CSV table of C-alpha atoms in Angstrom, one decimal:
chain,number,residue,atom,x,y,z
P,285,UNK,CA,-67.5,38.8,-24.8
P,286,UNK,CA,-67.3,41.9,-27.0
P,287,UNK,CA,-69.4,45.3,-26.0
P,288,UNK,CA,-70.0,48.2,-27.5
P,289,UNK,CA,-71.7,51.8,-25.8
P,290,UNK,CA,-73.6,54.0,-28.4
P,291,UNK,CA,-74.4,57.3,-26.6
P,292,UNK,CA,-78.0,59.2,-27.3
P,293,UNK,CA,-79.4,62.4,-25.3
P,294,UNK,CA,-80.6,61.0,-22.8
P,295,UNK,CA,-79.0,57.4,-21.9
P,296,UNK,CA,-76.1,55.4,-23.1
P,297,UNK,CA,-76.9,51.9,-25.1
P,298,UNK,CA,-74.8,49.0,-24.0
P,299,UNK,CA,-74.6,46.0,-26.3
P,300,UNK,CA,-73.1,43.2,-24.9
P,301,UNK,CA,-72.6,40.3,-26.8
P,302,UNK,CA,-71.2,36.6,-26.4
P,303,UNK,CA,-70.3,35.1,-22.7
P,304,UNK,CA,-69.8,37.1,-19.5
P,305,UNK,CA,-68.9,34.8,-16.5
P,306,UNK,CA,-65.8,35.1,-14.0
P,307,UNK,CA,-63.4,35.6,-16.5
P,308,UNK,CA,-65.1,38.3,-18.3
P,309,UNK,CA,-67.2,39.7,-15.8
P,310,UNK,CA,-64.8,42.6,-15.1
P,311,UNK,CA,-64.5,43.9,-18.1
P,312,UNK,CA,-68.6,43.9,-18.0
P,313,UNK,CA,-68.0,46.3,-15.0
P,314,UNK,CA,-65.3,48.6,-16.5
P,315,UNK,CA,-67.5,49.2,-19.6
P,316,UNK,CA,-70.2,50.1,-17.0
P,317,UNK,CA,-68.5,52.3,-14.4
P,318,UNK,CA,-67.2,53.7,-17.5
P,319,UNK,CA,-70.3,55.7,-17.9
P,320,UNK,CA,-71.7,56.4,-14.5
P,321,UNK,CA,-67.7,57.5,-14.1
P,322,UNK,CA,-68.8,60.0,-16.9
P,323,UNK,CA,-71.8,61.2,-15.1
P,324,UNK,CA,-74.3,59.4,-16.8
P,325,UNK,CA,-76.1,57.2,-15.0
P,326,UNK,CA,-79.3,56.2,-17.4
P,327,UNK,CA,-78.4,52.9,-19.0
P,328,UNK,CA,-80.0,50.5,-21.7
P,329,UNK,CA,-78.1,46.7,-21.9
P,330,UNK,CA,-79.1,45.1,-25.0
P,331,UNK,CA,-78.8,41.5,-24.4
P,332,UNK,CA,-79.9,40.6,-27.8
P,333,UNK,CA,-76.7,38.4,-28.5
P,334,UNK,CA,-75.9,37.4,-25.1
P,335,UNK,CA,-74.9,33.6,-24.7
P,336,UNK,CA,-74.6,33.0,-21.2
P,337,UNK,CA,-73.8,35.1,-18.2
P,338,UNK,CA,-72.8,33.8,-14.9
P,339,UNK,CA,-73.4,35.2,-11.4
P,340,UNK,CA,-70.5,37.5,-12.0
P,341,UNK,CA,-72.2,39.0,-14.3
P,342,UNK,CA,-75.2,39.7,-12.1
P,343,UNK,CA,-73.1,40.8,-9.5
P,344,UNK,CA,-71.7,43.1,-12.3
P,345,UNK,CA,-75.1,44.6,-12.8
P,346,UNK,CA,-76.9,45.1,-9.3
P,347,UNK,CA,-73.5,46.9,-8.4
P,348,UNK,CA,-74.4,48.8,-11.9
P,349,UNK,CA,-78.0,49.3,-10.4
P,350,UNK,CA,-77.4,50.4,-7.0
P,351,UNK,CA,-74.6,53.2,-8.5
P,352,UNK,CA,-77.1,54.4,-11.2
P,353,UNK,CA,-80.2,54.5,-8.8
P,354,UNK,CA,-78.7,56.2,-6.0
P,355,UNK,CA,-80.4,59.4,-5.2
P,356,UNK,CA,-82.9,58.9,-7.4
P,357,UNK,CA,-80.5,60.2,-11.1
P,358,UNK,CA,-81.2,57.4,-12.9
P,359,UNK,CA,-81.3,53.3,-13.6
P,360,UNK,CA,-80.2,50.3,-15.8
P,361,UNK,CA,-82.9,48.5,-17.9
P,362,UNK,CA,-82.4,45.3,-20.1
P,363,UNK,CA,-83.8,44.5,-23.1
P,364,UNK,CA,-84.2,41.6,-25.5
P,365,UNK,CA,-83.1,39.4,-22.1
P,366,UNK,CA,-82.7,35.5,-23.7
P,367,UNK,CA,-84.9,33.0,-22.0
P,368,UNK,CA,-82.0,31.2,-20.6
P,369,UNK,CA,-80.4,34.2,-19.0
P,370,UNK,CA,-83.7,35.2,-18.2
P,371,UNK,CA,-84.7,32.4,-16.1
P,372,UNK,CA,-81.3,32.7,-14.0
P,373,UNK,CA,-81.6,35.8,-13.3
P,374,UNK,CA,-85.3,35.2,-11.8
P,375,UNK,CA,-83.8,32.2,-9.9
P,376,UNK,CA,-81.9,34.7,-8.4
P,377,UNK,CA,-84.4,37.2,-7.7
P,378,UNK,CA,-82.9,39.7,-10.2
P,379,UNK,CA,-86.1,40.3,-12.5
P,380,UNK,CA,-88.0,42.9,-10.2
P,381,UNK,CA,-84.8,45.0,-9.6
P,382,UNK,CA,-84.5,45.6,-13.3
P,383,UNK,CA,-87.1,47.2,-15.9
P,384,UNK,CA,-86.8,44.6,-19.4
P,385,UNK,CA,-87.8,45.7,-22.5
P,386,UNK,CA,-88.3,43.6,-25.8
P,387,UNK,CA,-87.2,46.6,-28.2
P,388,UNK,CA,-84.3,48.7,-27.6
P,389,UNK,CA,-86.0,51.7,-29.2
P,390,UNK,CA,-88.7,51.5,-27.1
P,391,UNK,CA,-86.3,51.1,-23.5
P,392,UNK,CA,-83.9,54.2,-25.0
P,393,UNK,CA,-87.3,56.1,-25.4
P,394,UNK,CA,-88.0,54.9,-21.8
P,395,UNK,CA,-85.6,57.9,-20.7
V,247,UNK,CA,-65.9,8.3,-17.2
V,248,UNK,CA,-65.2,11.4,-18.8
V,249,UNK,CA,-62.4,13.1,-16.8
V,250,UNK,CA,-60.1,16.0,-17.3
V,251,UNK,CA,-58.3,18.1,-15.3
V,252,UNK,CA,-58.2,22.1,-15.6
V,253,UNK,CA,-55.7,24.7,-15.4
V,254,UNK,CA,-57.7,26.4,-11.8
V,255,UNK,CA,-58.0,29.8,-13.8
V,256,UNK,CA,-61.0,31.7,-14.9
V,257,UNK,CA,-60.1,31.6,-18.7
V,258,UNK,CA,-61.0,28.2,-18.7
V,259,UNK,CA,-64.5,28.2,-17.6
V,260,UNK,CA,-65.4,28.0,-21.4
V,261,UNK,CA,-64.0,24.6,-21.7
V,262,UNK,CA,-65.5,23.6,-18.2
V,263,UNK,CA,-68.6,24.9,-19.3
V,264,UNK,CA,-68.3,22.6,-23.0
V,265,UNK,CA,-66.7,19.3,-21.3
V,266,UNK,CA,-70.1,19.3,-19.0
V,267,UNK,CA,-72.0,19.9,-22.2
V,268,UNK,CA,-71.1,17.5,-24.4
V,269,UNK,CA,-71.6,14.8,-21.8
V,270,UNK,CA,-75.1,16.7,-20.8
V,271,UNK,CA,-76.0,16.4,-24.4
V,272,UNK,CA,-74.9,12.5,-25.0
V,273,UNK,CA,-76.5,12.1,-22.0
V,274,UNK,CA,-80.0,13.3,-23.4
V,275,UNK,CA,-80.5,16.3,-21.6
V,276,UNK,CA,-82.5,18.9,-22.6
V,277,UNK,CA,-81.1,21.9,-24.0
V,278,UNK,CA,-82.6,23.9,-20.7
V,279,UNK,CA,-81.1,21.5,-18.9
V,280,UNK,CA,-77.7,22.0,-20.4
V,281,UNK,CA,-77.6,25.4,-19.3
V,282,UNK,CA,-78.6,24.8,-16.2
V,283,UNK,CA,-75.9,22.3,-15.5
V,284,UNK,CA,-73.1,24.6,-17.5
V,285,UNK,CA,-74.2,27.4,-15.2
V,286,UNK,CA,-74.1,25.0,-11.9
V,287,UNK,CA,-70.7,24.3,-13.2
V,288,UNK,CA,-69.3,27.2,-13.7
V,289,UNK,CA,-70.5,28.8,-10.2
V,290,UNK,CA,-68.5,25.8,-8.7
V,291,UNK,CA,-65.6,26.2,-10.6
V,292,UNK,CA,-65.9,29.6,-10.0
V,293,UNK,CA,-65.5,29.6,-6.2
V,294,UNK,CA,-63.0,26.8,-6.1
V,295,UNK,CA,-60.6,28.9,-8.6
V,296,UNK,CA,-62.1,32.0,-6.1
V,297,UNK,CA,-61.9,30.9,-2.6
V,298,UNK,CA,-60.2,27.8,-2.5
V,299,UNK,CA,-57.4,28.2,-4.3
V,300,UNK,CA,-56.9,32.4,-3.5
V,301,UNK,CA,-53.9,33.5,-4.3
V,302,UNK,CA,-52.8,30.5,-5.8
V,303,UNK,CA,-51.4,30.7,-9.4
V,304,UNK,CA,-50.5,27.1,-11.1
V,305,UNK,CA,-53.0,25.2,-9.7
V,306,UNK,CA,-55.6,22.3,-11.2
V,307,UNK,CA,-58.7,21.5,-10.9
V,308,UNK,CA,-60.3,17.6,-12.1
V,309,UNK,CA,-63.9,16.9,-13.1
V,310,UNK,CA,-65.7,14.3,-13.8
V,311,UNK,CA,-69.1,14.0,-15.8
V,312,UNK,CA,-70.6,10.8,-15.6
V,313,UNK,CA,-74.2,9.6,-17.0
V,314,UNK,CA,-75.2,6.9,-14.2
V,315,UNK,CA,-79.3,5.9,-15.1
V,316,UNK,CA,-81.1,9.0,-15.9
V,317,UNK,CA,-79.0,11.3,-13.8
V,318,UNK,CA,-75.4,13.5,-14.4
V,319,UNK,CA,-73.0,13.2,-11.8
V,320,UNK,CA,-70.3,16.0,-11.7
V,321,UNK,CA,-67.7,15.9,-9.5
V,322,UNK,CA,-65.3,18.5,-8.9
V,323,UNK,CA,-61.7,17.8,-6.9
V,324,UNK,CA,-59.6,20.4,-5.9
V,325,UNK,CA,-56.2,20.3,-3.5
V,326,UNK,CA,-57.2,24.4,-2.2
V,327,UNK,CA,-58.5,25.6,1.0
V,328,UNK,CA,-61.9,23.9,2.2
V,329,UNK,CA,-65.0,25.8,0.7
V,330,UNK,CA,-67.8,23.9,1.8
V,331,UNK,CA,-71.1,25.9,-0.8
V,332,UNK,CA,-73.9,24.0,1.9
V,333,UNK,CA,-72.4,26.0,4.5
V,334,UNK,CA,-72.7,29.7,2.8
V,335,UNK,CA,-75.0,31.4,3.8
V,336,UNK,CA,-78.1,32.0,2.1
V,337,UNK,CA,-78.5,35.1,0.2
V,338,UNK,CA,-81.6,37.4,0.5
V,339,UNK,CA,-83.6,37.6,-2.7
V,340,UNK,CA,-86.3,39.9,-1.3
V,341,UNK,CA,-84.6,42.3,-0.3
V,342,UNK,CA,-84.6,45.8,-1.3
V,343,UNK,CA,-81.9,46.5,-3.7
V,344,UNK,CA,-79.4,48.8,-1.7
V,345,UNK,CA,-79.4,45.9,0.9
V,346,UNK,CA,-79.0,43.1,-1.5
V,347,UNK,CA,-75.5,41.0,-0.7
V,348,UNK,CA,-72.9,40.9,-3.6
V,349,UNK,CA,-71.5,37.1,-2.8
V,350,UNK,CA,-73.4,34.1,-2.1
V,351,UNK,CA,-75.1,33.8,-5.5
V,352,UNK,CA,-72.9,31.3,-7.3
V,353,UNK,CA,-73.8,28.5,-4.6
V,354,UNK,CA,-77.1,29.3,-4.1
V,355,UNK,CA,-77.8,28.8,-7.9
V,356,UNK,CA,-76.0,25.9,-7.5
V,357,UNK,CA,-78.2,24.6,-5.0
V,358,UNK,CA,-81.3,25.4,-7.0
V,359,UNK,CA,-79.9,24.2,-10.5
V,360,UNK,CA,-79.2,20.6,-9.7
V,361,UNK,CA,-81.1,18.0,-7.1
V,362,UNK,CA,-78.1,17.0,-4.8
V,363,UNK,CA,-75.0,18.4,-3.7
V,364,UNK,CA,-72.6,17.1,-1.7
V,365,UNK,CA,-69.2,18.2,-0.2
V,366,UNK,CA,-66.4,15.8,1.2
V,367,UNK,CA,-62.6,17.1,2.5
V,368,UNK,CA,-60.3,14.5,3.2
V,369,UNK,CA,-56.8,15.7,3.6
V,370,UNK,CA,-56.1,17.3,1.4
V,371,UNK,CA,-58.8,16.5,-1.4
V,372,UNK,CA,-61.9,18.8,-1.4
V,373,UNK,CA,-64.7,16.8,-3.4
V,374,UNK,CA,-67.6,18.6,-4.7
V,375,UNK,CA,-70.2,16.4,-6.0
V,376,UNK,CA,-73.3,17.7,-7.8
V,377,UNK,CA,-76.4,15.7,-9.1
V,378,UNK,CA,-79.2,16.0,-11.7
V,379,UNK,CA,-81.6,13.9,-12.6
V,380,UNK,CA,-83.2,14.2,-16.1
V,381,UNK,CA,-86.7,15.7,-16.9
């Protein structure tokens, strides 16, 4: 797994890249609560060259969700979610908790 | 049979995840279907390595990935505490998002990615056995 945050205006732009299951999954968090620990709570995960996540990675993101959509100061969107990861996180119920976008631009513009 | 046994740590869910893959793939499965079945993996290794074996630090874990017909049968076998997945309880998926649960995930994709689980503990063997038919 290998991320990287690039910081505009008005919301941060995760990229997370590669695998994100038990082993990685708290790293996933830190990079996370590493901006809403900042103040910013307005986040964009491009999923673009995401492999696989596991549930610990969706556990990773609701907490993400809940934090940055308390008292109404902001929220996490995906974008460019892969069909695979897609389709697990529907089978889990995730896909209405979360805004998806298919352009990065366009969710970063979103804010 | 394919078998091997695992070092019960979370660094090696990549090679538990590829060992059910390649035998997925010889098998004929679609490439859908291999992610399915390295997730459903994964979420059971996952709480064995979790909850089974807590605070354990040099322990194993063997599986076995057999074809039998047109169905993969993956076995998991683990010496930890008894975590029996069709016992935990169910998680809510409608619910609104400050209320949804943290745990409970893993199994319950578990239960939805393949056709047939089952769960055996006899002294101290813990057999998880997960089944999915092809198409």
């Amino acid at each position: 797994m290998e991320i990287t945050n690039q910081e505009f205006k008005h919301c941060d732009l995760l990229n997370v890249k590669g695998r994100v299951d038990s082993a990685t999954a708290p790293e996933f968090s830190k990079a996370l609560e590493k901006i809403t620990e900042d103040g910013k709570y307005k986040i964009v995960i491009d999923m673009g060259e995401l492999e696989y996540m596991s549930s610990a990675g969706f556990r990773a993101l609701l907490a993400a969700q809940r934090n940055c959509k308390r008292y109404n100061r902001g929220e996490v969107v995906l974008v460019k979610v892969p069909e695979r990861i897609r389709e697990a996180l529907e089978l889990a119920g995730f896909t209405e908790l979360f805004k998806t976008f298919d352009d990065p631009i366009e969710a970063v513009g979103n804010f | 049979m394919p078998k091997q046994t695992f070092p019960a740590k979370f660094e090696y869910l990549d090679e538990i995840r590829e060992f059910v893959a390649q035998v997925a793939k010889q098998g004929g499965f679609s490439d859908k279907d291999i992610y399915s079945l390295q997730l459903a993996s994964d979420e059971a290794a996952s709480n064995i390595i979790e909850h089974a074996y807590e605070g354990i630090t040099d322990a194993t874990l063997d599986i076995t990935c057999d074809m039998q017909a047109d169905a993969i049968v993956i076995t998991m076998r683990d010496q930890g505490a008894s975590f029996d997945p069709s016992k935990a309880k169910q998680p809510d998926l409608k619910a609104e998002l400050s209320e949804r649960q943290i745990g409970g995930l893993g199994v319950y994709l578990m239960r939805k990615l393949m056709d047939e689980l089952r769960y055996e503990s006899k002294g101290k063997n813990n057999t998880l056995t997960m089944i999915k038919r092809k198409g």
